[in-house]
Coordinates of C-alpha atoms and ligand atoms in Angstrom, one line a residue:
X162 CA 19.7 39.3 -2.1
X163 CA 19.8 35.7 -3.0
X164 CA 19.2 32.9 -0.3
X165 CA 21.9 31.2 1.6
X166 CA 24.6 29.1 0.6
X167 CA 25.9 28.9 3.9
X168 CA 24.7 30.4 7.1
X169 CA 26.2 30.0 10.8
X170 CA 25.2 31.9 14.0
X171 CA 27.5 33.0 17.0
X172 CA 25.7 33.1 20.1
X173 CA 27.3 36.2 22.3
X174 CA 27.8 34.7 25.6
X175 CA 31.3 35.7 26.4
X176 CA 35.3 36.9 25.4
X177 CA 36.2 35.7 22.2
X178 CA 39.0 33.0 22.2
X179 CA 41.8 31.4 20.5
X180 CA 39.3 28.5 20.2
X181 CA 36.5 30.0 18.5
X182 CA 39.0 31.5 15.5
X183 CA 40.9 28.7 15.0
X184 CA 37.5 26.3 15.2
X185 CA 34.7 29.0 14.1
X186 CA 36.0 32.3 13.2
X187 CA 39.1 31.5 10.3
X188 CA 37.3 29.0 8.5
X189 CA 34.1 31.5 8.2
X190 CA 36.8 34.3 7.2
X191 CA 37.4 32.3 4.1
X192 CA 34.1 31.5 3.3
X193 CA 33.0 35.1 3.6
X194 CA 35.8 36.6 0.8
X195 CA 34.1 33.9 -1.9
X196 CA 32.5 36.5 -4.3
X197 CA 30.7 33.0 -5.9
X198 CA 29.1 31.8 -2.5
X199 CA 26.3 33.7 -0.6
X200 CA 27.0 33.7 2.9
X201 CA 25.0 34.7 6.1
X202 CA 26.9 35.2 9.9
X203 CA 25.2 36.6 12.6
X204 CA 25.0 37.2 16.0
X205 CA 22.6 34.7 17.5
X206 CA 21.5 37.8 20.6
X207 CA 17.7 36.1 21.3
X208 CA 19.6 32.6 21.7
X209 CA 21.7 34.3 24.6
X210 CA 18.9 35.1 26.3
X211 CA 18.3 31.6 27.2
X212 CA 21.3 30.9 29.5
X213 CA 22.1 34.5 30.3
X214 CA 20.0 37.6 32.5
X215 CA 23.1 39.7 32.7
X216 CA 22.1 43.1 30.0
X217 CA 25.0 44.4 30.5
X218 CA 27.4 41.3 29.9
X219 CA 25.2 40.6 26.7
X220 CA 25.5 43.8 25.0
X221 CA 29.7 43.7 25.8
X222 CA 30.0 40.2 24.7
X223 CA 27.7 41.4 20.7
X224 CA 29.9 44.1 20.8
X225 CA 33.1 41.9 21.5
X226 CA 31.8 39.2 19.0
X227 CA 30.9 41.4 16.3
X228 CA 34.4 43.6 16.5
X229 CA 36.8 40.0 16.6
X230 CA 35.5 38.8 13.3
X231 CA 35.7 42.0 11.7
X232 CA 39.3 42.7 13.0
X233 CA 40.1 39.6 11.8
X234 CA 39.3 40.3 8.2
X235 CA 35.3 38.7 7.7
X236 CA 34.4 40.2 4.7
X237 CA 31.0 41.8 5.4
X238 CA 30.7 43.8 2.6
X239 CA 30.7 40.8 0.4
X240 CA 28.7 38.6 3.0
X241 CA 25.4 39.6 4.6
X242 CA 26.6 40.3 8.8
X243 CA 24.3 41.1 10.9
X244 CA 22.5 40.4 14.1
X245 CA 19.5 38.4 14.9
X246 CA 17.6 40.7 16.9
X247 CA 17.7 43.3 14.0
X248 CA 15.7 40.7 11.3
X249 CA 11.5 41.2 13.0
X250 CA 11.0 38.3 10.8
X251 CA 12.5 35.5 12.6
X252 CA 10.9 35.5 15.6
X253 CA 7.6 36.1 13.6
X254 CA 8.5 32.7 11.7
X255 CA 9.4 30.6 14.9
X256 CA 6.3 31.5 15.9
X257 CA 4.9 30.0 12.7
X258 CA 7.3 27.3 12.7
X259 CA 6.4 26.5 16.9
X260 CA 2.5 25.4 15.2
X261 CA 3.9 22.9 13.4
X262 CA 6.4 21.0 15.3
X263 CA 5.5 18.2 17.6
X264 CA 6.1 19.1 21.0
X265 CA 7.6 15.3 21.1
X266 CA 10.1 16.2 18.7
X267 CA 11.2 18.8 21.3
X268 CA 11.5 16.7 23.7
X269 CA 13.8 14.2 22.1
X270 CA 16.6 17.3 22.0
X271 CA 19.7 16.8 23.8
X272 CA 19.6 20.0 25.4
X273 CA 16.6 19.9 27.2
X274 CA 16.8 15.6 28.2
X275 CA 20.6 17.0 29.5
X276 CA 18.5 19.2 31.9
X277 CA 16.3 17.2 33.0
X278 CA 18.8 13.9 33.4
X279 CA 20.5 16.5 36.1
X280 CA 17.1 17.7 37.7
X281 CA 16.3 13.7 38.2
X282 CA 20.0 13.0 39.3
X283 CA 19.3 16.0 41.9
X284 CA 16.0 14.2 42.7
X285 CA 14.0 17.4 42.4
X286 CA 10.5 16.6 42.8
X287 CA 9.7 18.2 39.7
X288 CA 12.5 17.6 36.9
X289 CA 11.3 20.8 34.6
X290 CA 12.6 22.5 37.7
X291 CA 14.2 25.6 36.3
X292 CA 14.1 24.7 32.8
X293 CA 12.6 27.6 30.3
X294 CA 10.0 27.7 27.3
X295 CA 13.2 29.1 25.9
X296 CA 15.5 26.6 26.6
X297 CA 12.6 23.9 25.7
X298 CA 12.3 25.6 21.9
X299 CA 15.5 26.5 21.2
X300 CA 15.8 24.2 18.5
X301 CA 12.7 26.0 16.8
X302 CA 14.3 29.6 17.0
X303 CA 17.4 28.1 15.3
X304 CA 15.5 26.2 12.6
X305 CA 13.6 30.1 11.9
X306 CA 17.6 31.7 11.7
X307 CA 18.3 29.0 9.2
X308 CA 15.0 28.4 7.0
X309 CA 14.5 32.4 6.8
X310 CA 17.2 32.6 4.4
X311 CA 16.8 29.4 2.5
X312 CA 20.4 28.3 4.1
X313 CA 21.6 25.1 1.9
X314 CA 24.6 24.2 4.6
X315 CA 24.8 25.3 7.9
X316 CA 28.7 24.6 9.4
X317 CA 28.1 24.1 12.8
X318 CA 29.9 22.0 15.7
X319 CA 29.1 18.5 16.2
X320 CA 26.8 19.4 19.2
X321 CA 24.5 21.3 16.4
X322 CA 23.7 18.2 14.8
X323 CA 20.8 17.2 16.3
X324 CA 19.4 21.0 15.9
X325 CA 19.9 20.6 12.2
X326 CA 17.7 17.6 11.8
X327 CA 15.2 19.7 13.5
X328 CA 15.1 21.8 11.4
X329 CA 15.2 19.2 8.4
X330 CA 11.9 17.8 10.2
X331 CA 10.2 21.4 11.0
X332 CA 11.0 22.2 6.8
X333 CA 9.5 19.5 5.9
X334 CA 6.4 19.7 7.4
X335 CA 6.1 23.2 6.7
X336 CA 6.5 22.0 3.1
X337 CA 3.8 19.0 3.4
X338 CA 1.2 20.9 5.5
X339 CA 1.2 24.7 3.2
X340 CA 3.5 25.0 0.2
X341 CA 7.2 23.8 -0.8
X342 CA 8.8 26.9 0.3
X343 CA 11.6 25.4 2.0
X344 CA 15.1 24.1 1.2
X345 CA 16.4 21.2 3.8
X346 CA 19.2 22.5 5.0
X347 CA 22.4 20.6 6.0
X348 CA 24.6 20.5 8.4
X349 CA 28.4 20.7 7.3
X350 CA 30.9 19.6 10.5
X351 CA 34.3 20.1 9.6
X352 CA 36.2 16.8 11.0
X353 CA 39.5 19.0 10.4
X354 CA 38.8 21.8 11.6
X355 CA 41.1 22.4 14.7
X356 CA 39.9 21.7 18.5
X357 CA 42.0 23.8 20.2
X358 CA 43.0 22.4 24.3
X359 CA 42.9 25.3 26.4
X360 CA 45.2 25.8 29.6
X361 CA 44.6 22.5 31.4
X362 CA 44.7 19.8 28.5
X363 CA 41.0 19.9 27.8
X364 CA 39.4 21.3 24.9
X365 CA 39.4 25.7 25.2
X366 CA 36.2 26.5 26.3
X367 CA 34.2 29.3 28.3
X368 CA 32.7 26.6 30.4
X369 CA 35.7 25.2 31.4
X370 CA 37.4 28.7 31.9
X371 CA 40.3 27.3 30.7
X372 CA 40.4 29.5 27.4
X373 CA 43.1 32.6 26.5
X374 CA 41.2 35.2 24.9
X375 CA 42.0 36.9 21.7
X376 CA 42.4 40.7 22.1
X377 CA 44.0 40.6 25.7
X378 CA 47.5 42.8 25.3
X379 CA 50.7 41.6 24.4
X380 CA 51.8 41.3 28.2
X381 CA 48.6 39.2 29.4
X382 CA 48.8 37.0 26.5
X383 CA 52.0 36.0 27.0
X384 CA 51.2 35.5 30.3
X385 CA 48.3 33.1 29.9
X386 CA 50.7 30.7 27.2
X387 CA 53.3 30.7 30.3
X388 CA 50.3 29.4 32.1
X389 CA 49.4 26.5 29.9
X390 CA 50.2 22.8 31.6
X391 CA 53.4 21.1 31.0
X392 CA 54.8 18.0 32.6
X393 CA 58.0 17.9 34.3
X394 CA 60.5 16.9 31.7
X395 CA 63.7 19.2 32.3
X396 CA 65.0 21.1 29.4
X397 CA 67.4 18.4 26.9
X398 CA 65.2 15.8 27.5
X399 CA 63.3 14.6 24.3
X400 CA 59.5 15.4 24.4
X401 CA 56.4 13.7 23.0
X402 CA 55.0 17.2 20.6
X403 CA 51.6 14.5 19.9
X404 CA 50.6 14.4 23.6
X405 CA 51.3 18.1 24.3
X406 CA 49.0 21.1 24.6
X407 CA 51.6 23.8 23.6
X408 CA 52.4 22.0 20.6
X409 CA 48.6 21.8 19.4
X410 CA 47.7 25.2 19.8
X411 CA 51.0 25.8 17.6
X412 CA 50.2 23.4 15.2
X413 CA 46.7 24.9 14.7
X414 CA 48.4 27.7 13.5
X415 CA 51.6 27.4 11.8
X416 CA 51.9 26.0 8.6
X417 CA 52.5 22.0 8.2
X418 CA 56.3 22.7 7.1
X419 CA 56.8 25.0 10.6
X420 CA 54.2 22.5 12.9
X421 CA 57.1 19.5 11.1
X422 CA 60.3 21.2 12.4
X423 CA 58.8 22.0 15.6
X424 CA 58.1 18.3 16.6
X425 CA 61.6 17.6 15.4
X426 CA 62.6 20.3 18.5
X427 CA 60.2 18.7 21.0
X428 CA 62.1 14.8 20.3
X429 CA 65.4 17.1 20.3
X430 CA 64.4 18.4 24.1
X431 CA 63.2 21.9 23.4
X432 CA 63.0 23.5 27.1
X433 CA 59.5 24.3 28.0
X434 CA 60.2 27.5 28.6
X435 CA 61.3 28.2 24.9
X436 CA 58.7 26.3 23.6
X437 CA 56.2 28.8 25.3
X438 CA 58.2 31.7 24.2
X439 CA 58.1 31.0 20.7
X440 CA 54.6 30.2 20.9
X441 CA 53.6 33.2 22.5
X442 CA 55.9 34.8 19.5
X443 CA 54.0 33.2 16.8
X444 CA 50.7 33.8 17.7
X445 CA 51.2 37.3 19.0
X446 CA 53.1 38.3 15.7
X447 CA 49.2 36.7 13.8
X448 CA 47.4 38.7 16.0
X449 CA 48.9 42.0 16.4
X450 CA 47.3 43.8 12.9
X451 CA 44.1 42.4 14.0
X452 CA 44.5 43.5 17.9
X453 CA 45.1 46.9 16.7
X454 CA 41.9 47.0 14.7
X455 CA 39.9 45.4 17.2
X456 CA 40.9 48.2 19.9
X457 CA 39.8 50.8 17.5
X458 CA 36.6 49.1 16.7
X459 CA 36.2 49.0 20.8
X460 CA 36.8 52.4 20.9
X461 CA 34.1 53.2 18.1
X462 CA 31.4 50.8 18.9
X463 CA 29.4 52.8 16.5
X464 CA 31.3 51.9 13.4
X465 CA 30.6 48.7 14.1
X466 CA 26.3 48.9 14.7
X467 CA 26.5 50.8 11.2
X468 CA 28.2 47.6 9.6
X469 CA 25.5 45.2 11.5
X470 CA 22.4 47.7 10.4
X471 CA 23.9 47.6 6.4
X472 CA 23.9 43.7 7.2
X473 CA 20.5 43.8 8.5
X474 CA 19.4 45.9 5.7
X475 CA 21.0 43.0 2.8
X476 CA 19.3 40.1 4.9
X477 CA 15.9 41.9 5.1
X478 CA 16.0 42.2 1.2
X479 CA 15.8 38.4 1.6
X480 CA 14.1 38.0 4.8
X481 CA 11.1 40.4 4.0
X482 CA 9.7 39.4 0.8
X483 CA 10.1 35.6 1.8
X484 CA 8.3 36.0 4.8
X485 CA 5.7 37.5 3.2
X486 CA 5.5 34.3 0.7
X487 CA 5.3 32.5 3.8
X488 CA 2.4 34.4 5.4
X489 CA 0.2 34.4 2.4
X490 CA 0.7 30.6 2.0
X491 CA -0.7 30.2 5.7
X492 CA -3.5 32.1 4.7
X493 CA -2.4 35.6 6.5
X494 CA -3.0 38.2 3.9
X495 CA -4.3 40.8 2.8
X496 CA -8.4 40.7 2.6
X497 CA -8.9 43.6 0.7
Ligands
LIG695 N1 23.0 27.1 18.5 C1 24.2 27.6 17.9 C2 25.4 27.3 18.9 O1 25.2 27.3 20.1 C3 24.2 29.0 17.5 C4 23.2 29.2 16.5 C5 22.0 29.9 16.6 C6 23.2 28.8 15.1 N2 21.3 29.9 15.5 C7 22.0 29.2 14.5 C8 24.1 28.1 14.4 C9 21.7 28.9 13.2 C10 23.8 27.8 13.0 C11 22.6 28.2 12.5 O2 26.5 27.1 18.5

């Protein structure tokens, strides 16, 4: 296997959503049917542990993850897929990794200062109050994902940023302190990418619960676009399609050509009502091949472990030898 060209992790902590494909999962789709570009997705299952305790919600939301980008059409034979908890490697290089990074440098990460600013806010005597060794290192666990495979660009969210620098950081001493083993990886944010609003107006998210999932059936999906907020402007009345919530998630999908004649409706005075129908029409008629697929996979969870194992098995052809690069240049290695 050769190292990464790009490399992205998923961390399975709930229901896929309309969000993560049209922000995460389509652009990665595209990437993975490249036969010129090596790329690496994977299901980030030790970073779940951080925020979540619940087994059985964990193993439902892999399983979930995992069968959503398959169903809708990730290439894994041509990319390496595969989940983190399958590659022994990576937690055996953050550990390596955790040696050489300042524990200053950890606590400059957003993450953690966010959890503490609310600890102090709450006035709790102590303001690590409730904060984990795994929350406080997370940054070093991702850096591991990413310099195990040599990853060149990582496509990430604009939250990640900060995590990529880390990583730049960690590389690089890694680099001055044993041997120039690592790449510096870099962070590619896609400013076009689509940021879907969910239900209320904000962006979709799981924290906001505001989100429609992907695979729901036909009935509940079209039952969740009915629910997304309107304002009160009666059907002929001519409506604003930039400052509207159904149009974006529309947009997002359609093509430019179809997203055009649609705002012409809206300053026409499409009802709300039709507008939501014709929504729910479009996105239903995108997802119905892949819904199918995605309730089979459910159905056969253990189709889907083999395709993670024959990903785990194309990492470790990279993962494996490297590490054991790594070790000897530390000085762990065979006496005899
Ligand atoms: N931290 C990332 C997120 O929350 C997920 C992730 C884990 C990741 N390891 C990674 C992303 C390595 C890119 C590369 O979105």
């Amino acid at each position: 296997m050769k190292n990464a060209d790009f490399l992205t992790g998923i961390t399975p902590s709930g229901t896929p959503h309309l969000g993560n494909y049209v922000g995460a999962i389509r652009p990665a789709v595209e990437t993975s049917k490249d036969p010129n570009l090596s790329s690496y997705y994977f299901l980030a299952d030790y970073h779940s542990l951080i925020k979540n305790h619940d087994p059985k919600m964990r193993r439902q939301s892999t399983l979930e993850i995992a069968a959503a980008w398959i169903a809708l059409g990730l290439d894994h034979e041509n990319c390496v897929f595969y989940r983190q908890s399958d590659i022994p490697e990576i937690p055996e290089l953050t550990w390596i990794l955790t040696c050489l990074t300042a524990k200053g440098l950890m606590n400059r990460a957003h993450a953690y200062k966010a959890a503490v600013q609310e600890n102090e806010a709450q006035e709790h005597k102590d303001p690590d109050k409730g904060i984990t060794m795994g929350l406080f290192s997370y940054p070093i666990l991702m850096a591991a994902d990413i310099l195990m495979f040599n990853a060149r660009k990582v496509p990430v969210g604009k939250d990640q940023v900060q995590h990529l620098e880390m990583a730049r950081d960690i590389a690089g001493r890694f680099n001055h302190v044993y041997k120039k083993l690592f790449i510096l990886p870099e962070e590619v944010v896609d400013e076009s990418a689509s940021v879907l609003s969910g239900l209320d107006g904000r962006k979709m998210s799981k924290s906001y619960n505001n989100y429609i999932p992907l695979f729901d059936t036909e009935k509940r999906l079209r039952k969740m676009i009915m629910k997304i907020k309107t304002n009160s402007l009666g059907p002929d009345e001519p409506k604003d399609p930039d400052t509207c919530t159904l149009f974006s998630i529309y947009k997002a999908f359609a093509s430019p050509k179809e997203a055009q004649d649609m705002a012409d409706r809206y300053r026409a005075g499409i009802a709300w009502g039709t507008a939501k129908q014709e929504l729910f029409e479009y996105i239903n008629e995108i997802l119905k091949a892949p819904r199918q697929q995605y309730n089979e996979l459910m159905g056969n969870p253990g189709d889907i472990e083999a395709i993670l194992k024959k990903g785990a098995a194309k990492a470790r052809e990279f993962s494996v030898p490297f590490l054991e690069k790594i070790r000897t240049s530390i000085g762990i290695t065979s006496l005899g």
